[in-house]
């Protein structure tokens, strides 16, 4: 097996192969030898005319310590480069929320595989499949998924708005608000978060009030305000 002139790219295509080979999501990747070797193999297989199996590659190609060391150094550099952008995944929570496992079945979260997101990137976001597989950075995914989600939300809210307008002549607008037609999940989540913030804020006010000594209780269980 030739050890020279291999292209080593950490693109989406190589990440998908890694997930299929290891059956683990790339999001859980840690730089251990058990993970590094499969990832190096998939990076070689995805970007070169490469037909050797993983076992053959480990036995013949990765047995050369210098060659393996050079590949590992390149991989470390690529991970460091892309990691500086991955640390700024503004919409990571939104992606994870969409792929949570049914809580009625399990409290554990379903892991996100990159292969699940490729159809969304191509069909919903309009990205070219070759760009996604060959040139797209892992750190870009959350931006496009957020764009898709915001676009879908806007479309659904517009439909609700026009439906409400068409019903106005036949209903009492004081009793039936637009949100009464249908309340979207993100609106429910927003109310829940706002409610939790209010509870926490009131709790802090109550604790401050108690610490101030403004409320005194005498031995006869009578309450006096000072």
Coordinates of N, CA and C in Angstrom, one line a residue:
X1 N 0.8 -1.2 0.0 CA 0.0 0.0 0.0 C 0.9 1.3 0.0
X2 N 0.6 2.2 -0.9 CA 1.3 3.4 -1.0 C 1.1 4.3 0.2
X3 N 2.1 4.9 0.7 CA 2.0 5.8 1.9 C 2.1 7.3 1.6
X4 N 2.2 7.6 0.3 CA 2.4 9.0 -0.1 C 1.2 9.5 -0.8
X5 N 1.2 10.9 -0.9 CA 0.2 11.6 -1.7 C -1.3 11.3 -1.4
X6 N -1.5 11.1 -0.1 CA -2.9 10.9 0.3 C -3.5 12.3 0.7
X7 N -4.8 12.5 0.3 CA -5.5 13.7 0.7 C -6.2 13.5 2.0
X8 N -6.0 14.3 3.0 CA -6.6 14.1 4.3 C -7.5 15.3 4.6
X9 N -8.8 15.1 4.5 CA -9.8 16.2 4.7 C -10.8 15.8 5.7
X10 N -11.1 16.7 6.7 CA -12.2 16.4 7.6 C -13.5 17.0 7.1
X11 N -14.0 16.4 6.1 CA -15.3 17.0 5.5 C -16.5 16.1 6.0
X12 N -17.7 16.5 5.6 CA -18.9 15.8 6.0 C -18.9 14.4 5.5
X13 N -18.4 14.2 4.3 CA -18.4 12.8 3.8 C -17.6 11.9 4.7
X14 N -16.4 12.3 5.1 CA -15.6 11.5 6.0 C -16.2 11.3 7.4
X15 N -16.9 12.3 7.9 CA -17.6 12.2 9.2 C -18.8 11.2 9.1
X16 N -19.5 11.2 8.0 CA -20.6 10.2 7.8 C -20.1 8.8 7.8
X17 N -18.9 8.6 7.1 CA -18.3 7.3 7.0 C -17.9 6.8 8.4
X18 N -17.3 7.8 9.2 CA -16.9 7.5 10.5 C -18.1 7.0 11.4
X19 N -19.2 7.7 11.3 CA -20.3 7.4 12.1 C -20.9 6.0 11.7
X20 N -20.8 5.7 10.4 CA -21.3 4.4 10.0 C -20.4 3.3 10.4
X21 N -19.1 3.5 10.4 CA -18.1 2.5 10.8 C -18.1 2.3 12.2
X22 N -18.2 3.3 13.0 CA -18.2 3.1 14.5 C -19.5 3.0 15.2
X23 N -20.6 3.4 14.4 CA -21.9 3.5 15.0 C -22.1 4.5 16.2
X24 N -21.2 5.5 16.1 CA -21.2 6.5 17.2 C -21.3 7.9 16.5
X25 N -22.1 8.8 17.1 CA -22.2 10.1 16.5 C -20.9 10.9 16.6
X26 N -20.6 11.7 15.6 CA -19.3 12.4 15.6 C -19.3 13.4 16.8
X27 N -20.4 13.9 17.2 CA -20.5 14.8 18.3 C -19.9 14.3 19.6
X28 N -19.8 12.9 19.7 CA -19.3 12.3 20.9 C -17.8 12.0 20.7
X29 N -17.2 12.4 19.6 CA -15.8 12.0 19.3 C -14.9 12.6 20.4
X30 N -14.0 11.7 20.9 CA -12.9 12.1 21.8 C -11.6 11.6 21.1
X31 N -10.5 12.3 21.3 CA -9.2 12.0 20.6 C -8.5 10.8 21.3
X32 N -9.1 9.7 21.4 CA -8.5 8.5 21.9 C -8.0 7.6 20.7
X33 N -7.2 6.7 20.9 CA -6.7 5.9 19.8 C -7.8 5.1 19.1
X34 N -8.8 4.7 20.0 CA -9.9 3.9 19.4 C -10.8 4.7 18.5
X35 N -10.8 6.1 18.6 CA -11.6 7.0 17.8 C -10.7 7.6 16.6
X36 N -9.4 7.8 16.9 CA -8.6 8.5 16.0 C -8.3 7.6 14.7
X37 N -8.0 6.3 15.0 CA -7.7 5.4 13.9 C -8.9 5.3 12.9
X38 N -10.1 5.0 13.4 CA -11.3 5.0 12.5 C -11.5 6.3 11.7
X39 N -11.3 7.4 12.4 CA -11.5 8.7 11.7 C -10.5 8.9 10.7
X40 N -9.2 8.6 10.9 CA -8.2 8.8 9.9 C -8.5 7.9 8.7
X41 N -8.9 6.7 9.0 CA -9.2 5.7 7.9 C -10.4 6.3 7.0
X42 N -11.4 6.8 7.7 CA -12.6 7.4 6.9 C -12.2 8.6 6.2
X43 N -11.3 9.4 6.7 CA -10.8 10.6 6.0 C -10.1 10.2 4.7
X44 N -9.3 9.2 4.8 CA -8.5 8.7 3.7 C -9.5 8.0 2.7
X45 N -10.5 7.2 3.1 CA -11.4 6.5 2.3 C -12.3 7.5 1.5
X46 N -12.7 8.6 2.2 CA -13.7 9.5 1.6 C -13.0 10.5 0.6
X47 N -11.7 10.6 0.6 CA -11.1 11.7 -0.2 C -10.0 11.1 -1.1
X48 N -9.9 9.8 -1.3 CA -8.9 9.2 -2.1 C -9.5 8.0 -2.8
X49 N -8.9 7.5 -3.8 CA -9.2 6.2 -4.5 C -8.7 5.1 -3.6
X50 N -9.5 4.8 -2.6 CA -9.1 4.0 -1.5 C -10.1 2.8 -1.4
X51 N -9.6 1.6 -1.5 CA -10.5 0.4 -1.4 C -10.1 -0.6 -0.4
X52 N -9.1 -0.3 0.4 CA -8.7 -1.2 1.5 C -9.6 -1.1 2.7
X53 N -9.9 -2.3 3.3 CA -10.7 -2.3 4.5 C -10.0 -1.7 5.6
X54 N -10.8 -1.4 6.7 CA -10.3 -0.8 7.9 C -9.2 -1.7 8.5
X55 N -9.5 -3.0 8.6 CA -8.5 -3.9 9.2 C -7.2 -4.0 8.4
X56 N -7.3 -4.0 7.1 CA -6.1 -4.0 6.2 C -5.3 -2.7 6.4
X57 N -6.0 -1.6 6.5 CA -5.3 -0.3 6.7 C -4.6 -0.2 8.0
X58 N -5.2 -0.7 9.1 CA -4.6 -0.7 10.4 C -3.4 -1.6 10.4
X59 N -3.5 -2.8 9.7 CA -2.4 -3.8 9.7 C -1.2 -3.3 8.9
X60 N -1.5 -2.7 7.7 CA -0.4 -2.5 6.8 C 0.0 -1.0 6.7
X61 N -1.0 -0.1 6.7 CA -0.7 1.3 6.5 C -0.4 2.0 7.8
X62 N -1.2 1.8 8.8 CA -1.0 2.4 10.1 C 0.1 1.7 11.0
X63 N 0.6 0.6 10.5 CA 1.7 0.0 11.2 C 3.0 0.8 11.1
X64 N 3.0 1.7 10.1 CA 4.2 2.5 9.9 C 4.0 3.7 10.9
X65 N 4.8 3.7 12.0 CA 4.6 4.6 13.1 C 4.9 6.1 12.6
X66 N 5.8 6.3 11.8 CA 6.1 7.7 11.3 C 4.9 8.2 10.4
X67 N 4.4 7.3 9.5 CA 3.3 7.7 8.7 C 2.1 8.0 9.5
X68 N 1.8 7.1 10.5 CA 0.7 7.3 11.4 C 0.9 8.6 12.2
X69 N 2.1 8.9 12.7 CA 2.3 10.1 13.4 C 2.1 11.3 12.6
X70 N 2.5 11.3 11.3 CA 2.3 12.5 10.4 C 0.8 12.7 10.2
X71 N 0.0 11.6 10.0 CA -1.4 11.7 9.9 C -2.1 12.3 11.1
X72 N -1.6 11.8 12.3 CA -2.2 12.3 13.5 C -2.0 13.7 13.8
X73 N -0.8 14.2 13.4 CA -0.4 15.6 13.6 C -1.3 16.5 12.6
X74 N -1.6 16.0 11.4 CA -2.4 16.7 10.5 C -3.9 16.7 11.0
X75 N -4.3 15.6 11.6 CA -5.7 15.5 12.1 C -5.8 16.5 13.3
X76 N -4.8 16.5 14.1 CA -4.8 17.4 15.3 C -5.0 18.9 14.9
X77 N -4.2 19.2 13.8 CA -4.3 20.6 13.3 C -5.6 20.9 12.7
X78 N -6.3 19.9 12.0 CA -7.6 20.1 11.4 C -8.6 20.3 12.5
X79 N -8.6 19.4 13.5 CA -9.5 19.5 14.6 C -9.4 20.8 15.4
X80 N -8.2 21.3 15.5 CA -8.0 22.5 16.2 C -8.5 23.7 15.4
X81 N -8.3 23.6 14.1 CA -8.8 24.7 13.2 C -10.3 24.8 13.2
X82 N -10.9 23.6 13.0 CA -12.4 23.6 13.0 C -13.0 23.8 14.3
X83 N -12.3 23.4 15.4 CA -12.8 23.5 16.7 C -13.0 25.0 17.2
X84 N -12.2 25.9 16.6 CA -12.4 27.3 17.0 C -13.7 27.9 16.5
X85 N -14.2 27.3 15.4 CA -15.5 27.7 14.9 C -16.7 26.9 15.6
X86 N -16.4 25.6 15.9 CA -17.4 24.7 16.5 C -17.7 25.2 17.9
X87 N -16.8 25.9 18.6 CA -17.1 26.4 19.9 C -18.1 27.5 19.9
X88 N -18.4 28.0 18.8 CA -19.4 29.1 18.7 C -20.7 28.6 18.0
X89 N -21.1 27.4 18.4 CA -22.4 26.9 17.8 C -23.6 27.5 18.5
X90 N -24.0 28.6 17.9 CA -25.1 29.4 18.5 C -26.4 28.7 18.6
X91 N -26.7 27.8 17.7 CA -28.0 27.2 17.7 C -27.9 25.7 18.0
X92 N -26.9 25.2 18.7 CA -26.7 23.8 19.0 C -27.9 23.2 19.7
X93 N -28.4 24.0 20.7 CA -29.6 23.5 21.5 C -30.8 23.3 20.7
X94 N -31.0 24.1 19.7 CA -32.2 24.0 18.8 C -32.1 22.7 18.0
X95 N -30.9 22.3 17.5 CA -30.8 21.1 16.7 C -31.0 19.9 17.6
X96 N -30.4 19.9 18.8 CA -30.5 18.8 19.8 C -32.0 18.6 20.2
X97 N -32.7 19.7 20.4 CA -34.1 19.7 20.8 C -35.0 18.9 19.8
X98 N -34.7 19.1 18.5 CA -35.5 18.5 17.4 C -35.3 17.0 17.4
X99 N -34.2 16.5 17.8 CA -33.9 15.1 17.7 C -33.9 14.3 19.0
X100 N -34.6 14.9 20.0 CA -34.7 14.2 21.3 C -35.7 13.0 21.2
X101 N -35.3 12.0 21.9 CA -36.1 10.8 21.9 C -37.4 11.0 22.7
X102 N -38.5 10.3 22.3 CA -39.8 10.5 23.0 C -39.6 10.3 24.5
X103 N -39.9 11.3 25.3 CA -39.7 11.2 26.7 C -40.6 10.2 27.4
X104 N -41.7 9.9 26.7 CA -42.6 8.8 27.3 C -41.9 7.5 27.3
X105 N -41.0 7.3 26.4 CA -40.3 6.0 26.2 C -39.0 6.0 27.0
X106 N -38.3 7.1 27.0 CA -37.0 7.2 27.7 C -36.6 8.6 28.0
X107 N -35.9 8.8 29.1 CA -35.4 10.1 29.5 C -34.1 10.4 28.8
X108 N -33.5 9.4 28.2 CA -32.3 9.7 27.5 C -32.5 10.4 26.2
X109 N -31.5 11.2 25.8 CA -31.6 11.9 24.5 C -31.1 11.1 23.4
X110 N -31.8 11.1 22.2 CA -31.3 10.4 21.1 C -30.1 11.1 20.5
X111 N -29.0 10.4 20.2 CA -27.8 11.0 19.7 C -28.1 11.5 18.3
X112 N -27.4 12.6 17.9 CA -27.6 13.2 16.6 C -26.5 12.7 15.7
X113 N -26.8 12.1 14.6 CA -25.8 11.7 13.6 C -25.9 12.7 12.4
X114 N -24.7 13.0 11.9 CA -24.6 14.0 10.8 C -25.4 13.5 9.6
X115 N -25.5 12.2 9.4 CA -26.2 11.7 8.2 C -27.7 12.1 8.3
X116 N -28.2 12.3 9.5 CA -29.6 12.7 9.7 C -29.9 14.1 9.2
X117 N -28.8 14.9 9.2 CA -29.0 16.3 8.9 C -28.7 16.6 7.4
X118 N -28.1 15.7 6.7 CA -27.7 16.0 5.3 C -29.0 16.2 4.5
X119 N -30.1 15.4 4.6 CA -31.3 15.7 3.8 C -31.9 17.0 4.1
X120 N -31.8 17.5 5.3 CA -32.3 18.8 5.7 C -31.5 19.9 5.0
X121 N -30.1 19.7 5.0 CA -29.2 20.7 4.4 C -29.5 20.8 2.9
X122 N -29.7 19.7 2.3 CA -29.9 19.7 0.8 C -31.3 20.1 0.4
X123 N -32.3 19.4 1.0 CA -33.7 19.6 0.6 C -34.3 20.9 1.2
X124 N -34.1 21.2 2.5 CA -34.8 22.3 3.1 C -34.0 23.6 3.0
X125 N -32.6 23.5 3.0 CA -31.8 24.6 3.0 C -31.3 24.9 1.6
X126 N -31.5 24.0 0.6 CA -31.1 24.3 -0.8 C -29.7 24.2 -1.1
X127 N -28.9 23.5 -0.2 CA -27.4 23.5 -0.5 C -27.1 22.4 -1.5
X128 N -26.1 22.5 -2.2 CA -25.6 21.6 -3.2 C -25.0 20.4 -2.4
X129 N -25.5 19.1 -2.8 CA -25.0 17.9 -2.1 C -23.5 17.8 -2.2
X130 N -22.9 18.1 -3.3 CA -21.4 18.0 -3.4 C -20.7 19.0 -2.5
X131 N -21.3 20.2 -2.3 CA -20.7 21.1 -1.4 C -20.8 20.6 0.1
X132 N -22.0 20.1 0.4 CA -22.2 19.6 1.7 C -21.2 18.4 2.1
X133 N -21.1 17.5 1.2 CA -20.2 16.3 1.4 C -18.7 16.6 1.3
X134 N -18.4 17.4 0.4 CA -16.9 17.6 0.1 C -16.3 18.8 0.8
X135 N -17.0 19.9 0.8 CA -16.4 21.2 1.3 C -16.9 21.8 2.5
X136 N -18.1 21.4 3.0 CA -18.7 22.0 4.1 C -18.0 21.7 5.4
X137 N -17.8 22.7 6.3 CA -17.2 22.4 7.6 C -18.3 22.0 8.6
X138 N -17.9 21.1 9.5 CA -18.8 20.6 10.5 C -19.5 21.7 11.3
X139 N -18.7 22.8 11.5 CA -19.1 23.9 12.3 C -20.2 24.8 11.6
X140 N -20.4 24.6 10.3 CA -21.4 25.4 9.6 C -22.9 24.9 9.8
X141 N -23.0 23.6 10.2 CA -24.3 23.0 10.1 C -25.4 23.7 10.9
X142 N -25.0 24.1 12.2 CA -26.0 24.7 13.0 C -26.6 26.0 12.4
X143 N -25.8 26.7 11.7 CA -26.3 28.0 11.1 C -27.4 27.7 10.1
X144 N -27.2 26.7 9.2 CA -28.2 26.4 8.2 C -29.5 25.7 8.8
X145 N -29.3 24.9 9.8 CA -30.4 24.3 10.5 C -31.3 25.4 11.2
X146 N -30.6 26.4 11.8 CA -31.4 27.5 12.4 C -32.1 28.3 11.3
X147 N -31.5 28.5 10.2 CA -32.2 29.2 9.1 C -33.4 28.4 8.7
X148 N -33.3 27.1 8.5 CA -34.5 26.3 8.1 C -35.6 26.4 9.2
X149 N -35.2 26.3 10.4 CA -36.2 26.3 11.5 C -36.9 27.7 11.5
X150 N -36.2 28.8 11.4 CA -36.8 30.1 11.4 C -37.7 30.3 10.2
X151 N -37.3 29.8 9.1 CA -38.1 29.9 7.9 C -39.4 29.1 8.0
X152 N -39.4 27.9 8.6 CA -40.6 27.1 8.9 C -41.5 27.8 9.9
X153 N -40.9 28.4 10.9 CA -41.7 29.1 11.9 C -42.5 30.2 11.3
X154 N -41.7 31.0 10.5 CA -42.3 32.2 9.9 C -43.5 31.7 9.0
X155 N -43.3 30.7 8.2 CA -44.4 30.2 7.3 C -45.6 29.8 8.1
X156 N -45.4 29.0 9.2 CA -46.5 28.6 10.0 C -47.3 29.7 10.7
X157 N -46.5 30.7 11.1 CA -47.2 31.8 11.8 C -47.9 32.7 10.8
X158 N -47.4 32.8 9.5 CA -48.1 33.5 8.5 C -49.4 32.8 8.1
X159 N -49.4 31.5 8.1 CA -50.7 30.8 7.8 C -51.7 31.0 8.9
X160 N -51.2 31.0 10.1 CA -52.2 31.2 11.2 C -52.8 32.6 11.2
X161 N -51.9 33.5 10.8 CA -52.4 34.9 10.8 C -53.5 35.1 9.7
X162 N -53.3 34.6 8.5 CA -54.2 34.7 7.5 C -55.5 33.9 7.7
X163 N -55.4 32.8 8.4 CA -56.5 32.0 8.8 C -57.4 32.8 9.8
X164 N -56.7 33.5 10.7 CA -57.4 34.3 11.7 C -58.1 35.5 11.1
X165 N -57.5 36.1 10.1 CA -58.1 37.2 9.4 C -59.4 36.8 8.7
X166 N -59.3 35.6 8.1 CA -60.5 35.1 7.4 C -61.6 34.8 8.3
X167 N -61.3 34.5 9.6 CA -62.4 34.1 10.5 C -62.9 35.3 11.3
X168 N -62.2 36.5 11.3 CA -62.6 37.6 12.1 C -64.1 38.1 11.9
X169 N -64.6 38.1 10.7 CA -66.0 38.5 10.5 C -67.0 37.6 11.2
X170 N -66.6 36.4 11.6 CA -67.5 35.4 12.1 C -67.3 35.1 13.6
X171 N -66.3 35.8 14.2 CA -66.0 35.5 15.6 C -65.9 36.8 16.5
X172 N -65.9 36.6 17.8 CA -65.7 37.7 18.7 C -64.2 37.8 19.0
X173 N -63.5 38.8 18.4 CA -62.1 39.0 18.5 C -61.6 39.2 19.9
X174 N -62.5 39.7 20.8 CA -62.2 39.9 22.2 C -62.1 38.6 23.0
X175 N -62.8 37.6 22.5 CA -62.8 36.3 23.2 C -61.9 35.3 22.6
X176 N -61.7 35.5 21.3 CA -60.8 34.5 20.6 C -59.7 35.2 20.0
X177 N -58.5 35.1 20.6 CA -57.3 35.7 20.1 C -56.7 34.7 19.1
X178 N -55.7 35.3 18.3 CA -55.1 34.5 17.3 C -54.4 33.3 17.8
X179 N -53.8 33.4 19.0 CA -53.0 32.3 19.6 C -54.0 31.2 20.0
X180 N -55.3 31.5 20.2 CA -56.3 30.5 20.6 C -56.5 29.5 19.5
X181 N -56.2 29.9 18.2 CA -56.4 28.9 17.1 C -55.5 27.8 17.2
X182 N -54.2 28.1 17.5 CA -53.2 27.0 17.7 C -52.0 27.7 18.3
X183 N -51.5 27.0 19.3 CA -50.3 27.5 20.0 C -49.1 26.6 19.6
X184 N -48.1 27.2 19.0 CA -47.0 26.5 18.5 C -46.0 26.1 19.6
X185 N -45.3 25.0 19.4 CA -44.4 24.5 20.5 C -43.4 25.5 21.0
X186 N -42.8 26.3 20.1 CA -41.8 27.3 20.5 C -42.5 28.4 21.3
X187 N -43.8 28.7 21.1 CA -44.5 29.7 21.9 C -44.7 29.1 23.3
X188 N -45.1 27.8 23.4 CA -45.2 27.2 24.7 C -43.9 27.2 25.5
X189 N -42.8 26.9 24.8 CA -41.5 26.9 25.5 C -41.1 28.2 26.0
X190 N -41.5 29.3 25.2 CA -41.2 30.6 25.6 C -41.9 31.0 26.8
X191 N -43.2 30.6 26.9 CA -44.0 30.9 28.1 C -43.5 30.2 29.3
X192 N -43.1 29.0 29.1 CA -42.5 28.2 30.2 C -41.3 28.8 30.7
X193 N -40.4 29.2 29.8 CA -39.1 29.8 30.2 C -39.4 31.2 30.9
X194 N -40.3 32.0 30.4 CA -40.7 33.2 31.1 C -41.3 33.0 32.4
X195 N -42.1 31.9 32.6 CA -42.7 31.6 33.9 C -41.6 31.2 34.9
X196 N -40.6 30.4 34.4 CA -39.6 30.0 35.3 C -38.7 31.2 35.8
X197 N -38.5 32.1 34.9 CA -37.7 33.3 35.2 C -38.5 34.1 36.3
X198 N -39.8 34.2 36.1 CA -40.6 35.0 37.0 C -40.6 34.3 38.4
X199 N -40.7 33.0 38.5 CA -40.6 32.3 39.7 C -39.3 32.5 40.4
X200 N -38.2 32.4 39.6 CA -36.9 32.6 40.2 C -36.7 34.0 40.7
X201 N -37.2 35.0 40.0 CA -37.1 36.4 40.4 C -37.9 36.7 41.6
X202 N -39.1 36.1 41.7 CA -39.9 36.3 42.9 C -39.3 35.6 44.1
X203 N -38.7 34.5 43.9 CA -38.0 33.8 44.9 C -36.9 34.6 45.5
X204 N -36.1 35.2 44.7 CA -35.0 36.0 45.1 C -35.5 37.2 45.9
X205 N -36.6 37.8 45.4 CA -37.2 39.0 46.2 C -37.6 38.5 47.5
X206 N -38.3 37.4 47.6 CA -38.7 36.9 48.9 C -37.6 36.6 49.9
X207 N -36.5 36.0 49.4 CA -35.4 35.8 50.2 C -34.7 37.1 50.7
X208 N -34.7 38.1 49.8 CA -34.1 39.4 50.2 C -35.0 40.0 51.3
X209 N -36.3 39.8 51.2 CA -37.3 40.4 52.1 C -37.1 39.7 53.5
X210 N -36.9 38.4 53.5 CA -36.8 37.7 54.7 C -35.5 38.1 55.4
X211 N -34.4 38.2 54.7 CA -33.1 38.6 55.2 C -33.1 40.0 55.8
X212 N -34.0 40.9 55.2 CA -34.0 42.3 55.7 C -34.5 42.4 57.1
X213 N -35.2 41.4 57.6 CA -35.8 41.5 58.9 C -37.1 42.3 59.0
X214 N -37.7 42.6 57.8 CA -38.9 43.4 57.7 C -40.1 42.6 58.3
X215 N -40.0 41.3 58.4 CA -41.1 40.5 58.9 C -40.6 39.8 60.2
X216 N -41.3 40.1 61.3 CA -41.0 39.6 62.6 C -42.1 38.7 63.1
X217 N -41.8 37.6 63.7 CA -42.8 36.7 64.3 C -42.6 36.6 65.8
X218 N -43.6 37.0 66.6 CA -43.4 36.9 68.1 C -43.7 35.6 68.6
X219 N -43.6 35.4 69.9 CA -43.8 34.0 70.5 C -45.2 33.6 70.5
X220 N -46.2 34.5 70.3 CA -47.6 34.2 70.2 C -48.1 33.9 68.8
X221 N -47.1 33.8 67.9 CA -47.4 33.5 66.5 C -48.1 34.6 65.8
X222 N -48.0 35.9 66.4 CA -48.6 37.0 65.8 C -47.5 37.6 64.8
X223 N -48.0 38.0 63.7 CA -47.1 38.6 62.7 C -47.1 40.1 62.7
X224 N -45.9 40.8 62.9 CA -45.8 42.2 62.9 C -45.0 42.7 61.7
X225 N -45.4 43.7 61.1 CA -44.6 44.3 60.0 C -43.9 45.6 60.6
X226 N -42.6 45.7 60.4 CA -41.9 46.8 60.9 C -41.7 47.9 59.8

